[in-house]
Amino acid sequence: MKVIACYKVVPYEQSIGVNADRSLNLDKAELVIGQYDLNAVEAGAQLVEKHGGELTALTVGCTEVENSKLRKSVLSRGPANCVTVNDASLAQADSTRTSAALAEAVRSIGQFDLVLCGEGSSDLYAQQVGVQLGERLGVPAVNGVISIEAGDGFVTVQRAVDGEVETLNVQLPAVLAVSSSINRTRVPSMKEILAAGKKPVQAMTGADLHLPAGSATSTVSTLAPQQTVRSCRIFNGDSAEILAEFAAAVNAELK
Amino acid sequence: MKLKKAFVFSADLSALAGLCSGANLLAESSAALVLGSKAQAEELLPKADKVIWLGEKDKSAIVESYTGAIQQAIQKDEPQLLLMSGSTRDRCIAAKLAIRLNAGVITDAAGLTVTEEGKIQVRRNVYGGAAEAVLEGESALTIVLVPGGLFEDLPAAQPGVLEEAVAAPEDMGVTLVSVAAKQEEAVNIVAAKRVIGVGRGLGSQENLAAVEALGAKLGAEIGCTRPIAEEEHWLARNRYIGVSGVSIRPNLYMALGVSGQIQHMVGVSDAKLIVAINKDAKAPIFQNCDIGLVADMNKVLPQLTELF
């Protein structure tokens, strides 16, 4: 089975700085692999471990895709190789732009059975890219996938949708957006991390692909939310007196 | 300024009336697309200027197979806005429509307005709740997915007309094998007046018993942070509070062993009273609560349960 798992390099939310005017400072933010994308990589790794074949990791974005630590990190989780597309026009790309770039990259990789995406990126979390990518590639695509069983020319998937679990046979090739409940992601061993450094990486730029111009949405502003001011009355300790004081303070507010 | 036309669709028929209110608010004319019984379509006539009945869903097909029918109705009338719910099916259909119709799509709208220049402007959380972005649609059609209850009830100016456009499902390369109800207990922490949230400080699943005892005493529902639902799987996903889970606005939110990361706190920012217990005095939640206790939750819970 030829499987491609897509991932996005994103700033770790907790490390994003906020300027005095509530605008964001991303300069010092630590980069990580989107947490939901790790479920897609894991699902792909499990499929090729069980059925044979090859898993390719794919990411599109700006210079952040070239981060060697994260490339190594993704390659230590099962993929045999990694494809990155770095193009300045993909900075802050919305879902339709990201899916267009991924579609071009998948076409350049060539034949595949399954493309896996996480349910959404950790930064924008639009939960759109997987199904959009399938539509662009002209193959079946569904989201909310919580299990995948390989069949002959199709996969049987369970899909959690709005209070129901439906079982579908999906013809291959296909694109699936997996839910975070599909698996627990692995913790790579030192051996896997060392081996990851030797796996092939194909680094492409937008010039290697046909990326469309323009965007279907634009960003007017991105600001940190205004904080609600809270009174922060803090009690410290677990003695009977402290607990009684704390409980009394809470009970007084609840009356 | 108002848009000329706004359409609404949802795989969840109960979401349609709320979506129509939004369409009536934002556009001069509204139309609802209904895949269901004719009676269900007629029920919406007071809510929209036009109800387009797509017929009843074929039992062997999934709603997503009707994307082509929605696409045709939109191509015929050319609305500037399509409102949908945030459900998994609606997200799937929106993604397919966005590509077929060259439309922009904005999900999880926290607010939606039309600017003086007639542009669709949407507020939504980004970076796990660390920031709020304002986005604008730049294409002829923008698809916006909104949570339930975003719009106040607003019926159409006059009762609508029913248009029949009965459609057949398209072949989307997918066969429906079976459908089962989700094996998940029904909880509604969104509606609860009091909610206890547990985080990593819980330590182990066995310690939940003491939390449940406190919940029973306070009359509170139990919710949790993302790691408890998605990494440890100690509680079901429908109890997960935060940016990619649910947002709540209870009278009391009691955070037990919750560090107070922004992705979680954004889901409780509208709580009236936030009470926190955490053994780490440096946990960010102590800067964002009304009453805090620096102590090991598992050690103090039995005693505290007696005191409330």
PDB file of N, CA and C in Angstrom, chain A residues 131-181:
ATOM      1  N   VAL A 131     -10.598  16.870   3.034  1.00  0.00           N
ATOM      2  CA  VAL A 131     -11.670  16.622   2.060  1.00  0.00           C
ATOM      3  C   VAL A 131     -11.484  17.502   0.813  1.00  0.00           C
ATOM      4  N   GLN A 132     -11.014  18.740   1.012  1.00  0.00           N
ATOM      5  CA  GLN A 132     -10.735  19.600  -0.152  1.00  0.00           C
ATOM      6  C   GLN A 132      -9.680  18.955  -1.052  1.00  0.00           C
ATOM      7  N   LEU A 133      -8.654  18.377  -0.428  1.00  0.00           N
ATOM      8  CA  LEU A 133      -7.579  17.730  -1.188  1.00  0.00           C
ATOM      9  C   LEU A 133      -8.139  16.575  -2.017  1.00  0.00           C
ATOM     10  N   GLY A 134      -8.994  15.753  -1.415  1.00  0.00           N
ATOM     11  CA  GLY A 134      -9.606  14.645  -2.142  1.00  0.00           C
ATOM     12  C   GLY A 134     -10.405  15.139  -3.342  1.00  0.00           C
ATOM     13  N   GLU A 135     -11.150  16.211  -3.123  1.00  0.00           N
ATOM     14  CA  GLU A 135     -11.966  16.789  -4.190  1.00  0.00           C
ATOM     15  C   GLU A 135     -11.071  17.307  -5.328  1.00  0.00           C
ATOM     16  N   ARG A 136      -9.974  17.946  -4.962  1.00  0.00           N
ATOM     17  CA  ARG A 136      -9.042  18.451  -5.985  1.00  0.00           C
ATOM     18  C   ARG A 136      -8.403  17.317  -6.776  1.00  0.00           C
ATOM     19  N   LEU A 137      -8.126  16.192  -6.083  1.00  0.00           N
ATOM     20  CA  LEU A 137      -7.483  15.055  -6.762  1.00  0.00           C
ATOM     21  C   LEU A 137      -8.514  14.197  -7.491  1.00  0.00           C
ATOM     22  N   GLY A 138      -9.799  14.512  -7.291  1.00  0.00           N
ATOM     23  CA  GLY A 138     -10.857  13.755  -7.962  1.00  0.00           C
ATOM     24  C   GLY A 138     -11.008  12.344  -7.428  1.00  0.00           C
ATOM     25  N   VAL A 139     -10.725  12.151  -6.134  1.00  0.00           N
ATOM     26  CA  VAL A 139     -10.865  10.819  -5.530  1.00  0.00           C
ATOM     27  C   VAL A 139     -11.823  10.904  -4.343  1.00  0.00           C
ATOM     28  N   PRO A 140     -12.389   9.754  -3.892  1.00  0.00           N
ATOM     29  CA  PRO A 140     -13.284   9.777  -2.734  1.00  0.00           C
ATOM     30  C   PRO A 140     -12.580  10.375  -1.512  1.00  0.00           C
ATOM     31  N   ALA A 141     -13.329  11.123  -0.711  1.00  0.00           N
ATOM     32  CA  ALA A 141     -12.745  11.737   0.487  1.00  0.00           C
ATOM     33  C   ALA A 141     -13.815  11.861   1.561  1.00  0.00           C
ATOM     34  N   VAL A 142     -13.478  11.445   2.778  1.00  0.00           N
ATOM     35  CA  VAL A 142     -14.366  11.662   3.923  1.00  0.00           C
ATOM     36  C   VAL A 142     -13.538  12.098   5.131  1.00  0.00           C
ATOM     37  N   ASN A 143     -14.222  12.719   6.088  1.00  0.00           N
ATOM     38  CA  ASN A 143     -13.567  13.174   7.319  1.00  0.00           C
ATOM     39  C   ASN A 143     -14.096  12.371   8.510  1.00  0.00           C
ATOM     40  N   GLY A 144     -13.604  12.671   9.691  1.00  0.00           N
ATOM     41  CA  GLY A 144     -14.118  12.042  10.915  1.00  0.00           C
ATOM     42  C   GLY A 144     -13.818  10.554  11.037  1.00  0.00           C
ATOM     43  N   VAL A 145     -12.751  10.084  10.391  1.00  0.00           N
ATOM     44  CA  VAL A 145     -12.467   8.635  10.353  1.00  0.00           C
ATOM     45  C   VAL A 145     -11.839   8.173  11.676  1.00  0.00           C
ATOM     46  N   ILE A 146     -12.437   7.135  12.291  1.00  0.00           N
ATOM     47  CA  ILE A 146     -11.926   6.642  13.573  1.00  0.00           C
ATOM     48  C   ILE A 146     -11.326   5.234  13.485  1.00  0.00           C
ATOM     49  N   SER A 147     -11.455   4.558  12.330  1.00  0.00           N
ATOM     50  CA  SER A 147     -10.728   3.304  12.128  1.00  0.00           C
ATOM     51  C   SER A 147     -10.622   3.010  10.632  1.00  0.00           C
ATOM     52  N   ILE A 148      -9.550   2.320  10.248  1.00  0.00           N
ATOM     53  CA  ILE A 148      -9.315   1.990   8.831  1.00  0.00           C
ATOM     54  C   ILE A 148      -8.911   0.524   8.732  1.00  0.00           C
ATOM     55  N   GLU A 149      -9.638  -0.260   7.923  1.00  0.00           N
ATOM     56  CA  GLU A 149      -9.264  -1.650   7.643  1.00  0.00           C
ATOM     57  C   GLU A 149      -9.035  -1.759   6.141  1.00  0.00           C
ATOM     58  N   ALA A 150      -7.893  -2.300   5.741  1.00  0.00           N
ATOM     59  CA  ALA A 150      -7.603  -2.399   4.318  1.00  0.00           C
ATOM     60  C   ALA A 150      -8.339  -3.574   3.690  1.00  0.00           C
ATOM     61  N   GLY A 151      -8.979  -3.357   2.532  1.00  0.00           N
ATOM     62  CA  GLY A 151      -9.589  -4.418   1.742  1.00  0.00           C
ATOM     63  C   GLY A 151      -8.881  -4.483   0.395  1.00  0.00           C
ATOM     64  N   ASP A 152      -9.490  -5.161  -0.570  1.00  0.00           N
ATOM     65  CA  ASP A 152      -8.876  -5.291  -1.890  1.00  0.00           C
ATOM     66  C   ASP A 152      -9.418  -4.178  -2.791  1.00  0.00           C
ATOM     67  N   GLY A 153      -8.645  -3.139  -2.978  1.00  0.00           N
ATOM     68  CA  GLY A 153      -9.078  -2.018  -3.802  1.00  0.00           C
ATOM     69  C   GLY A 153      -9.982  -1.035  -3.084  1.00  0.00           C
ATOM     70  N   PHE A 154     -10.179  -1.289  -1.792  1.00  0.00           N
ATOM     71  CA  PHE A 154     -10.985  -0.339  -1.007  1.00  0.00           C
ATOM     72  C   PHE A 154     -10.516  -0.395   0.442  1.00  0.00           C
ATOM     73  N   VAL A 155     -10.948   0.565   1.251  1.00  0.00           N
ATOM     74  CA  VAL A 155     -10.749   0.471   2.697  1.00  0.00           C
ATOM     75  C   VAL A 155     -12.113   0.547   3.360  1.00  0.00           C
ATOM     76  N   THR A 156     -12.268  -0.184   4.467  1.00  0.00           N
ATOM     77  CA  THR A 156     -13.476  -0.068   5.266  1.00  0.00           C
ATOM     78  C   THR A 156     -13.144   0.857   6.429  1.00  0.00           C
ATOM     79  N   VAL A 157     -13.893   1.941   6.509  1.00  0.00           N
ATOM     80  CA  VAL A 157     -13.610   2.907   7.573  1.00  0.00           C
ATOM     81  C   VAL A 157     -14.829   3.086   8.455  1.00  0.00           C
ATOM     82  N   GLN A 158     -14.562   3.357   9.716  1.00  0.00           N
ATOM     83  CA  GLN A 158     -15.624   3.815  10.599  1.00  0.00           C
ATOM     84  C   GLN A 158     -15.477   5.316  10.720  1.00  0.00           C
ATOM     85  N   ARG A 159     -16.624   5.971  10.754  1.00  0.00           N
ATOM     86  CA  ARG A 159     -16.617   7.420  10.737  1.00  0.00           C
ATOM     87  C   ARG A 159     -17.551   7.908  11.831  1.00  0.00           C
ATOM     88  N   ALA A 160     -17.057   8.762  12.713  1.00  0.00           N
ATOM     89  CA  ALA A 160     -17.897   9.312  13.781  1.00  0.00           C
ATOM     90  C   ALA A 160     -18.507  10.605  13.274  1.00  0.00           C
ATOM     91  N   VAL A 161     -19.826  10.579  13.076  1.00  0.00           N
ATOM     92  CA  VAL A 161     -20.495  11.766  12.553  1.00  0.00           C
ATOM     93  C   VAL A 161     -21.711  12.113  13.385  1.00  0.00           C
ATOM     94  N   ASP A 162     -21.609  13.183  14.145  1.00  0.00           N
ATOM     95  CA  ASP A 162     -22.772  13.804  14.743  1.00  0.00           C
ATOM     96  C   ASP A 162     -23.669  12.785  15.449  1.00  0.00           C
ATOM     97  N   GLY A 163     -23.141  12.054  16.416  1.00  0.00           N
ATOM     98  CA  GLY A 163     -23.954  11.144  17.214  1.00  0.00           C
ATOM     99  C   GLY A 163     -24.098   9.743  16.639  1.00  0.00           C
ATOM    100  N   GLU A 164     -23.522   9.515  15.456  1.00  0.00           N
ATOM    101  CA  GLU A 164     -23.597   8.180  14.843  1.00  0.00           C
ATOM    102  C   GLU A 164     -22.194   7.710  14.478  1.00  0.00           C
ATOM    103  N   VAL A 165     -22.059   6.374  14.399  1.00  0.00           N
ATOM    104  CA  VAL A 165     -20.838   5.832  13.815  1.00  0.00           C
ATOM    105  C   VAL A 165     -21.271   5.086  12.559  1.00  0.00           C
ATOM    106  N   GLU A 166     -20.800   5.530  11.399  1.00  0.00           N
ATOM    107  CA  GLU A 166     -21.167   4.829  10.175  1.00  0.00           C
ATOM    108  C   GLU A 166     -19.956   4.087   9.627  1.00  0.00           C
ATOM    109  N   THR A 167     -20.246   2.938   9.026  1.00  0.00           N
ATOM    110  CA  THR A 167     -19.194   2.145   8.403  1.00  0.00           C
ATOM    111  C   THR A 167     -19.328   2.303   6.897  1.00  0.00           C
ATOM    112  N   LEU A 168     -18.221   2.660   6.253  1.00  0.00           N
ATOM    113  CA  LEU A 168     -18.230   2.920   4.814  1.00  0.00           C
ATOM    114  C   LEU A 168     -17.146   2.105   4.129  1.00  0.00           C
ATOM    115  N   ASN A 169     -17.438   1.626   2.932  1.00  0.00           N
ATOM    116  CA  ASN A 169     -16.374   1.128   2.070  1.00  0.00           C
ATOM    117  C   ASN A 169     -15.980   2.254   1.126  1.00  0.00           C
ATOM    118  N   VAL A 170     -14.726   2.610   1.155  1.00  0.00           N
ATOM    119  CA  VAL A 170     -14.242   3.728   0.350  1.00  0.00           C
ATOM    120  C   VAL A 170     -13.290   3.187  -0.707  1.00  0.00           C
ATOM    121  N   GLN A 171     -13.625   3.457  -1.990  1.00  0.00           N
ATOM    122  CA  GLN A 171     -12.772   2.995  -3.098  1.00  0.00           C
ATOM    123  C   GLN A 171     -11.424   3.696  -3.070  1.00  0.00           C
ATOM    124  N   LEU A 172     -10.368   2.938  -3.387  1.00  0.00           N
ATOM    125  CA  LEU A 172      -9.033   3.517  -3.488  1.00  0.00           C
ATOM    126  C   LEU A 172      -8.729   3.874  -4.944  1.00  0.00           C
ATOM    127  N   PRO A 173      -7.889   4.887  -5.167  1.00  0.00           N
ATOM    128  CA  PRO A 173      -7.255   5.758  -4.167  1.00  0.00           C
ATOM    129  C   PRO A 173      -8.270   6.704  -3.507  1.00  0.00           C
ATOM    130  N   ALA A 174      -7.928   7.137  -2.292  1.00  0.00           N
ATOM    131  CA  ALA A 174      -8.835   7.994  -1.538  1.00  0.00           C
ATOM    132  C   ALA A 174      -8.044   8.890  -0.589  1.00  0.00           C
ATOM    133  N   VAL A 175      -8.732   9.896  -0.089  1.00  0.00           N
ATOM    134  CA  VAL A 175      -8.166  10.767   0.950  1.00  0.00           C
ATOM    135  C   VAL A 175      -9.038  10.644   2.187  1.00  0.00           C
ATOM    136  N   LEU A 176      -8.416  10.402   3.340  1.00  0.00           N
ATOM    137  CA  LEU A 176      -9.166  10.308   4.588  1.00  0.00           C
ATOM    138  C   LEU A 176      -8.633  11.334   5.581  1.00  0.00           C
ATOM    139  N   ALA A 177      -9.547  12.067   6.229  1.00  0.00           N
ATOM    140  CA  ALA A 177      -9.154  12.924   7.351  1.00  0.00           C
ATOM    141  C   ALA A 177      -9.506  12.153   8.612  1.00  0.00           C
ATOM    142  N   VAL A 178      -8.477  11.833   9.405  1.00  0.00           N
ATOM    143  CA  VAL A 178      -8.698  10.967  10.570  1.00  0.00           C
ATOM    144  C   VAL A 178      -8.957  11.794  11.820  1.00  0.00           C
ATOM    145  N   SER A 179      -9.812  11.276  12.670  1.00  0.00           N
ATOM    146  CA  SER A 179     -10.103  11.924  13.945  1.00  0.00           C
ATOM    147  C   SER A 179      -8.973  11.630  14.926  1.00  0.00           C
ATOM    148  N   SER A 180      -8.791  12.479  15.912  1.00  0.00           N
ATOM    149  CA  SER A 180      -7.692  12.262  16.866  1.00  0.00           C
ATOM    150  C   SER A 180      -7.934  11.033  17.733  1.00  0.00           C
ATOM    151  N   SER A 181      -9.171  10.511  17.749  1.00  0.00           N
ATOM    152  CA  SER A 181      -9.425   9.324  18.559  1.00  0.00           C
ATOM    153  C   SER A 181      -9.074   8.030  17.827  1.00  0.00           C
TER     154      SER A 181
END
